[in-house]
Coordinates of N, CA and C in Angstrom, one line a residue:
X122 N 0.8 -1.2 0.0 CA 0.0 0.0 0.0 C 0.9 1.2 0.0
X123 N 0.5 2.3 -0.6 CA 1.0 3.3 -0.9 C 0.6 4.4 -1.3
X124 N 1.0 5.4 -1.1 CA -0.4 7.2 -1.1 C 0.5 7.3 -2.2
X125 N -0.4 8.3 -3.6 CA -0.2 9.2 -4.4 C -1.0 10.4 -4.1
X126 N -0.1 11.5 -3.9 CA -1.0 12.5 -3.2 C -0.4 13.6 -4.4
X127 N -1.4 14.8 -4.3 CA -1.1 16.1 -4.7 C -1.4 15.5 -6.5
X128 N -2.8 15.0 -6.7 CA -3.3 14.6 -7.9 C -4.0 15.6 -8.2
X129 N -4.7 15.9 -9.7 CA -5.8 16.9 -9.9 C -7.3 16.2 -8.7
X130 N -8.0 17.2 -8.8 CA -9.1 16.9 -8.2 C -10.0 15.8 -8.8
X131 N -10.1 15.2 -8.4 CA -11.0 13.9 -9.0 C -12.5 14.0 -8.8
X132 N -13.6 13.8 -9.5 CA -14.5 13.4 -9.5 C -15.6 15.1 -8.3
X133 N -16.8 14.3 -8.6 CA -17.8 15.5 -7.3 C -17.1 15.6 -6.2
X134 N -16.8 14.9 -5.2 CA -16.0 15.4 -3.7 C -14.4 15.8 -4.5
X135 N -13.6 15.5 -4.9 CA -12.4 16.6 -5.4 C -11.7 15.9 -4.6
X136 N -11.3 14.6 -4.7 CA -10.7 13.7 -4.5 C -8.9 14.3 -4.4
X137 N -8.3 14.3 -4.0 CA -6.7 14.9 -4.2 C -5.8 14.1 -3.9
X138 N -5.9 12.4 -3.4 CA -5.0 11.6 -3.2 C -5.4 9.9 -3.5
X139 N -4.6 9.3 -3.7 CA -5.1 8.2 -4.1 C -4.5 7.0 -3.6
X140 N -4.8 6.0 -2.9 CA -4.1 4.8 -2.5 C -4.3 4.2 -3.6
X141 N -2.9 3.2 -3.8 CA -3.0 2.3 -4.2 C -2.6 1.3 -3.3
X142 N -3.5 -0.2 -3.7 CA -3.2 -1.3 -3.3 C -2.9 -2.1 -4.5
X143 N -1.9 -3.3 -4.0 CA -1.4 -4.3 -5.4 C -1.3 -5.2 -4.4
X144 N -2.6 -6.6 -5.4 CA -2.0 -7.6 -4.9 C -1.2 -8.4 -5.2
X145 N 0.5 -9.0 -4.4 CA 1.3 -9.5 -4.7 C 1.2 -10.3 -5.6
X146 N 0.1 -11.4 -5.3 CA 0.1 -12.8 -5.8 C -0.7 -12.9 -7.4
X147 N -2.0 -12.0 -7.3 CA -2.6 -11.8 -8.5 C -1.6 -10.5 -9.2
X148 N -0.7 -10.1 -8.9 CA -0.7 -8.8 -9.5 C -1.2 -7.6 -10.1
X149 N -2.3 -7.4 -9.5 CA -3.5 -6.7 -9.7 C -3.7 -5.4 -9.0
X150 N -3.3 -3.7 -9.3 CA -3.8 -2.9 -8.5 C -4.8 -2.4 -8.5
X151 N -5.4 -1.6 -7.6 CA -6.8 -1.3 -6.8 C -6.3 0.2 -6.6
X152 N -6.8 1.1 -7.2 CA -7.0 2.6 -6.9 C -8.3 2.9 -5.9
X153 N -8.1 3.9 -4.9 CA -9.0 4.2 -3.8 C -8.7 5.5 -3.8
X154 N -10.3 6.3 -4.7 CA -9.7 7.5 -3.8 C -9.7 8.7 -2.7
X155 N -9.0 9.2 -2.3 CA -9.0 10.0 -0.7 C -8.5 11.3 -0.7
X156 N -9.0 12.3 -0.1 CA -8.8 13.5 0.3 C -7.1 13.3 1.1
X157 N -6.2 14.3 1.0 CA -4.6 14.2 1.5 C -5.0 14.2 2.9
X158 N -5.7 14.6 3.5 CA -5.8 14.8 4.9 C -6.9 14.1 5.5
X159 N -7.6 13.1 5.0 CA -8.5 11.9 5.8 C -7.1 11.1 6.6
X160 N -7.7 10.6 8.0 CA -7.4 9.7 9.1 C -7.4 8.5 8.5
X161 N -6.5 8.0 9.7 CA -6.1 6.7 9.8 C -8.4 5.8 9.7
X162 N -8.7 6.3 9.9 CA -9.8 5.9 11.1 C -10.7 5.8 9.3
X163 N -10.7 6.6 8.6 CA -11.0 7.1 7.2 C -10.0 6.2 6.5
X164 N -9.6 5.8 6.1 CA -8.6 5.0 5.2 C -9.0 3.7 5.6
X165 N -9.2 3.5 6.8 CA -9.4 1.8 6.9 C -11.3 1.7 6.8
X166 N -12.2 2.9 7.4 CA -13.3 2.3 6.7 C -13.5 2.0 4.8
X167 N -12.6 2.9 4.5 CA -12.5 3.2 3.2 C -12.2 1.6 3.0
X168 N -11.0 1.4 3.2 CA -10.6 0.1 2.5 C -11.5 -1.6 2.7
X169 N -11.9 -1.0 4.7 CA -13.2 -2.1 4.8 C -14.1 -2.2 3.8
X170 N -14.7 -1.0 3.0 CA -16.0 -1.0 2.5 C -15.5 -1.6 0.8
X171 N -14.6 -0.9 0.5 CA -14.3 -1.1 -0.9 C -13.7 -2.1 -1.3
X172 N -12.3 -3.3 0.0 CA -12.0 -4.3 0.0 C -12.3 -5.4 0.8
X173 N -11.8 -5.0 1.8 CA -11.6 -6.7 3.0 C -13.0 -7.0 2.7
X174 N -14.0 -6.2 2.5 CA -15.5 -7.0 2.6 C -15.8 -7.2 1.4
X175 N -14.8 -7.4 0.5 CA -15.3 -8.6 -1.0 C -14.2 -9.4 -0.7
X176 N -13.3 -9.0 -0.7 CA -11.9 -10.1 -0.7 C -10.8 -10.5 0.2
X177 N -11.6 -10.4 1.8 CA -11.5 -10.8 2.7 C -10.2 -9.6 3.3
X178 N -9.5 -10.5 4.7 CA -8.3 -9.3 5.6 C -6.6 -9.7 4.9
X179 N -6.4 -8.6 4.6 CA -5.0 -9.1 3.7 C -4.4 -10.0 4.9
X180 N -3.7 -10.9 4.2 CA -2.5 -12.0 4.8 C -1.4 -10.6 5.6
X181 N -0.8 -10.1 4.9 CA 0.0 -8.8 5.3 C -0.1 -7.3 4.9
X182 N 0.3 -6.5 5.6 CA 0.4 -4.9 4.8 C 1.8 -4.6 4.7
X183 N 2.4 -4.3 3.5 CA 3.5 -3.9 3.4 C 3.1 -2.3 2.9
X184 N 3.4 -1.2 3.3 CA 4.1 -0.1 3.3 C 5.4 0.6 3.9
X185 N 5.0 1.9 3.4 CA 6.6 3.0 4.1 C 5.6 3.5 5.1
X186 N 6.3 4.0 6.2 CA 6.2 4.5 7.4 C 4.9 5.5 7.7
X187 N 3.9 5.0 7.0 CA 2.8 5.9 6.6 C 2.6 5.7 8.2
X188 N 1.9 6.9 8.7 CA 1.2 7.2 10.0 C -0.2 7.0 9.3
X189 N -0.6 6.7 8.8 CA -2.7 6.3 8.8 C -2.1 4.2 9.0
X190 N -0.9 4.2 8.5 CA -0.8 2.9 8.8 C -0.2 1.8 9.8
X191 N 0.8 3.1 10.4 CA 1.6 2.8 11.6 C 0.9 3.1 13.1
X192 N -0.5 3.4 12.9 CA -1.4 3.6 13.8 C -1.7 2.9 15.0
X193 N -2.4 3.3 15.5 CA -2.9 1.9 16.8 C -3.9 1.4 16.3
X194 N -4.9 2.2 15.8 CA -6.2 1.3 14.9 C -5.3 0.5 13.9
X195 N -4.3 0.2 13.1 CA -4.5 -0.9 12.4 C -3.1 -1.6 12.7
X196 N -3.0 -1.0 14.0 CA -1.8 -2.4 14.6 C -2.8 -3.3 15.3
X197 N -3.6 -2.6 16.1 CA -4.8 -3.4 16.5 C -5.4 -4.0 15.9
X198 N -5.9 -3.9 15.0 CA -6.7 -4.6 14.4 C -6.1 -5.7 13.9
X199 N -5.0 -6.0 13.0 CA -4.1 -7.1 12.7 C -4.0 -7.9 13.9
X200 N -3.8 -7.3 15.2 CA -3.5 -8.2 15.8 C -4.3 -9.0 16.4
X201 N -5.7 -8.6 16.6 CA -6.6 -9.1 16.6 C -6.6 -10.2 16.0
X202 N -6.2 -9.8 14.5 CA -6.8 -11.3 13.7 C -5.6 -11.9 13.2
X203 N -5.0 -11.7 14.4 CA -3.3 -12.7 13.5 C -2.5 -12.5 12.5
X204 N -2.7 -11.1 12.0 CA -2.0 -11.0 11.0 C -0.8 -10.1 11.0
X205 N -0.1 -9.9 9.9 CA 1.5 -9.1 10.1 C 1.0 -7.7 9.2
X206 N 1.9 -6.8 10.1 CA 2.0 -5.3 9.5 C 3.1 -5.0 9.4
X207 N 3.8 -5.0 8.1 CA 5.3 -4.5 8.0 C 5.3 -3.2 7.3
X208 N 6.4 -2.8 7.6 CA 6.6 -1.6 7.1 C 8.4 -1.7 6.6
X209 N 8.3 -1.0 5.3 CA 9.5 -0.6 4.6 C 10.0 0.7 4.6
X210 N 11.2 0.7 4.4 CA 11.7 2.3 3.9 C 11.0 3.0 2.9
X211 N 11.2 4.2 2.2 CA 10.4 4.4 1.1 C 11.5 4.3 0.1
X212 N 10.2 3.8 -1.0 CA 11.3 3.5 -2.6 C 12.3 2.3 -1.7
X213 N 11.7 1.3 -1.4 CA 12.7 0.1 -1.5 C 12.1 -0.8 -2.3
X214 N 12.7 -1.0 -3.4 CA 12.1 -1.7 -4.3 C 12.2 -3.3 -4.1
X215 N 13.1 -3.8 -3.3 CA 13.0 -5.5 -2.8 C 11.7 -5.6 -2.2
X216 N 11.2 -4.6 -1.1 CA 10.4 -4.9 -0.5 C 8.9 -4.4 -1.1
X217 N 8.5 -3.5 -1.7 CA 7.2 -3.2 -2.2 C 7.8 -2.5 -4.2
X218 N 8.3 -3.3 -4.8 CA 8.7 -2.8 -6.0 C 7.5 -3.0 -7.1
X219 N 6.8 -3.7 -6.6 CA 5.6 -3.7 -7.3 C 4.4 -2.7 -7.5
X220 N 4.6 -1.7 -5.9 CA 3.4 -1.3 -6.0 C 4.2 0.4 -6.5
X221 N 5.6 0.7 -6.0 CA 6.6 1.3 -6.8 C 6.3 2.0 -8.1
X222 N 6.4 0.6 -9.1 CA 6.0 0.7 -10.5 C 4.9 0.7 -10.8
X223 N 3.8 0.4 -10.0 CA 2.1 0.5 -10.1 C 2.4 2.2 -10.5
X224 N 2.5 3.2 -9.4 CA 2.3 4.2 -8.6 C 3.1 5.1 -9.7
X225 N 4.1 4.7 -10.3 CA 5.2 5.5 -11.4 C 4.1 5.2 -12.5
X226 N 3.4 4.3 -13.0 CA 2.4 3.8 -14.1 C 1.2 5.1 -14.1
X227 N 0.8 4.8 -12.5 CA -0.1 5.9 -12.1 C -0.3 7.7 -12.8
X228 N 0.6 7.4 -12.1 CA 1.4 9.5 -12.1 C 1.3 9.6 -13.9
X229 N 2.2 8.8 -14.9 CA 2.2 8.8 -16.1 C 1.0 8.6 -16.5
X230 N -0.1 7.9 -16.5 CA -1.6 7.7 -17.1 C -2.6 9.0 -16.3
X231 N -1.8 9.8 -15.0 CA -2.8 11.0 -14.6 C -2.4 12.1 -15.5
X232 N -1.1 12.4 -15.8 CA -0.3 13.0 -16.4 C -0.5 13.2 -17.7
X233 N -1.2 12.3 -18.3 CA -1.2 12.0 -19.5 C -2.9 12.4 -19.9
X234 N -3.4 12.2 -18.9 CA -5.4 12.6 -18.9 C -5.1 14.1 -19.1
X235 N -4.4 15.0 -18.0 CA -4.2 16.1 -17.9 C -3.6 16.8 -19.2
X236 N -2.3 16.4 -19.7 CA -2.2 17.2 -21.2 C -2.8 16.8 -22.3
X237 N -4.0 16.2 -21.7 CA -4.8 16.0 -23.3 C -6.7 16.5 -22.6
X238 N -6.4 17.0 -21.3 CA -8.0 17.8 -20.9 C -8.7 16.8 -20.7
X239 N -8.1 15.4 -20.5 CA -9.3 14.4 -20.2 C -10.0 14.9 -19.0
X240 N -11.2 14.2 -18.2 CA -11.3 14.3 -16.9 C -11.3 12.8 -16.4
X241 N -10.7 13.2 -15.5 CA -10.8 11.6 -13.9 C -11.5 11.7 -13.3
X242 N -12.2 10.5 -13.4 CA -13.9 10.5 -12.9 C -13.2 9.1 -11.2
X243 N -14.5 9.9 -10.4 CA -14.5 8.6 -9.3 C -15.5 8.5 -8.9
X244 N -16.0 7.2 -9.3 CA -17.1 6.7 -8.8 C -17.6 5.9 -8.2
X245 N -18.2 6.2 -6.9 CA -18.5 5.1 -5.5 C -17.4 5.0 -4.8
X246 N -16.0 6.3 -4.4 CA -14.9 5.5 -4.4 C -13.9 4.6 -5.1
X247 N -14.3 4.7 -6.1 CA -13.5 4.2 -6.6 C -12.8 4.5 -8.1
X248 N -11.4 4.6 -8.0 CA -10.9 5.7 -9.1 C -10.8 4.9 -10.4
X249 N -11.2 5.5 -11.5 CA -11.7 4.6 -12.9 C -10.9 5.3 -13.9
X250 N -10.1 5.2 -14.1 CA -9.4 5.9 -15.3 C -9.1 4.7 -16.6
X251 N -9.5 5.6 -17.7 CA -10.2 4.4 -18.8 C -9.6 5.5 -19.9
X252 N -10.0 4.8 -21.3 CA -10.0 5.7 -22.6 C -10.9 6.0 -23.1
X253 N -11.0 7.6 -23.5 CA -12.5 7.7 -23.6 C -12.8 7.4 -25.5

């Protein structure tokens, strides 16, 4: 997991940041999007509603030293249910290189909406960037 912040405004609420999640094993990322300054407390209903309750509680969280992550709500909660929360340096690419080049993919395909006047739509939460 990992924040891209300081994006154009997205969609009716003017979205300005965007988690991504990548799953290791499917290789598959998941854009969520969030205001720069929503809570720890906001990020995890967010990710309850939009993930763990279709595709269950991740095996692990690998991010950088994010404070919505290094919290006590979601050390607690992991620990609750047995699971590991690690955390890496930022830009270590052994340890989260996947979600790295997700996130570099990202920035280029928002980048790219922007010098051609597209707009980035989000809808239900959830960030959709497509070709129109």
């Amino acid at each position: 997991m990992n924040w891209v912040t300081n994006v154009p405004p997205l969609g009716d609420r003017s979205f300005n940041a965007c988690l991504v999640l990548v799953d290791r094993y499917r290789k598959t990322p998941m854009f969520l999007p969030f205001h720069k300054y929503d809570t720890g407390m906001d990020t995890a209903i967010m990710i309850w509603n939009k993930f763990i309750s279709h595709k269950g509680l991740f095996q692990k969280i690998i991010s950088d030293k994010e404070p919505k992550f290094s919290s006590a709500l979601w050390t607690n909660l992991y620990n609750v249910f047995g699971k590991k929360l690690l955390f890496s340096t930022a830009y270590h690419h052994k340890i989260d290189g996947l979600a790295e080049i997700t996130i570099q993919t990202l920035e280029v395909i928002i980048r790219r909406f922007c010098a051609y006047d597209l707009e980035l739509k989000a809808s239900d939460g959830l960030l959709i960037i497509g070709v129109l």
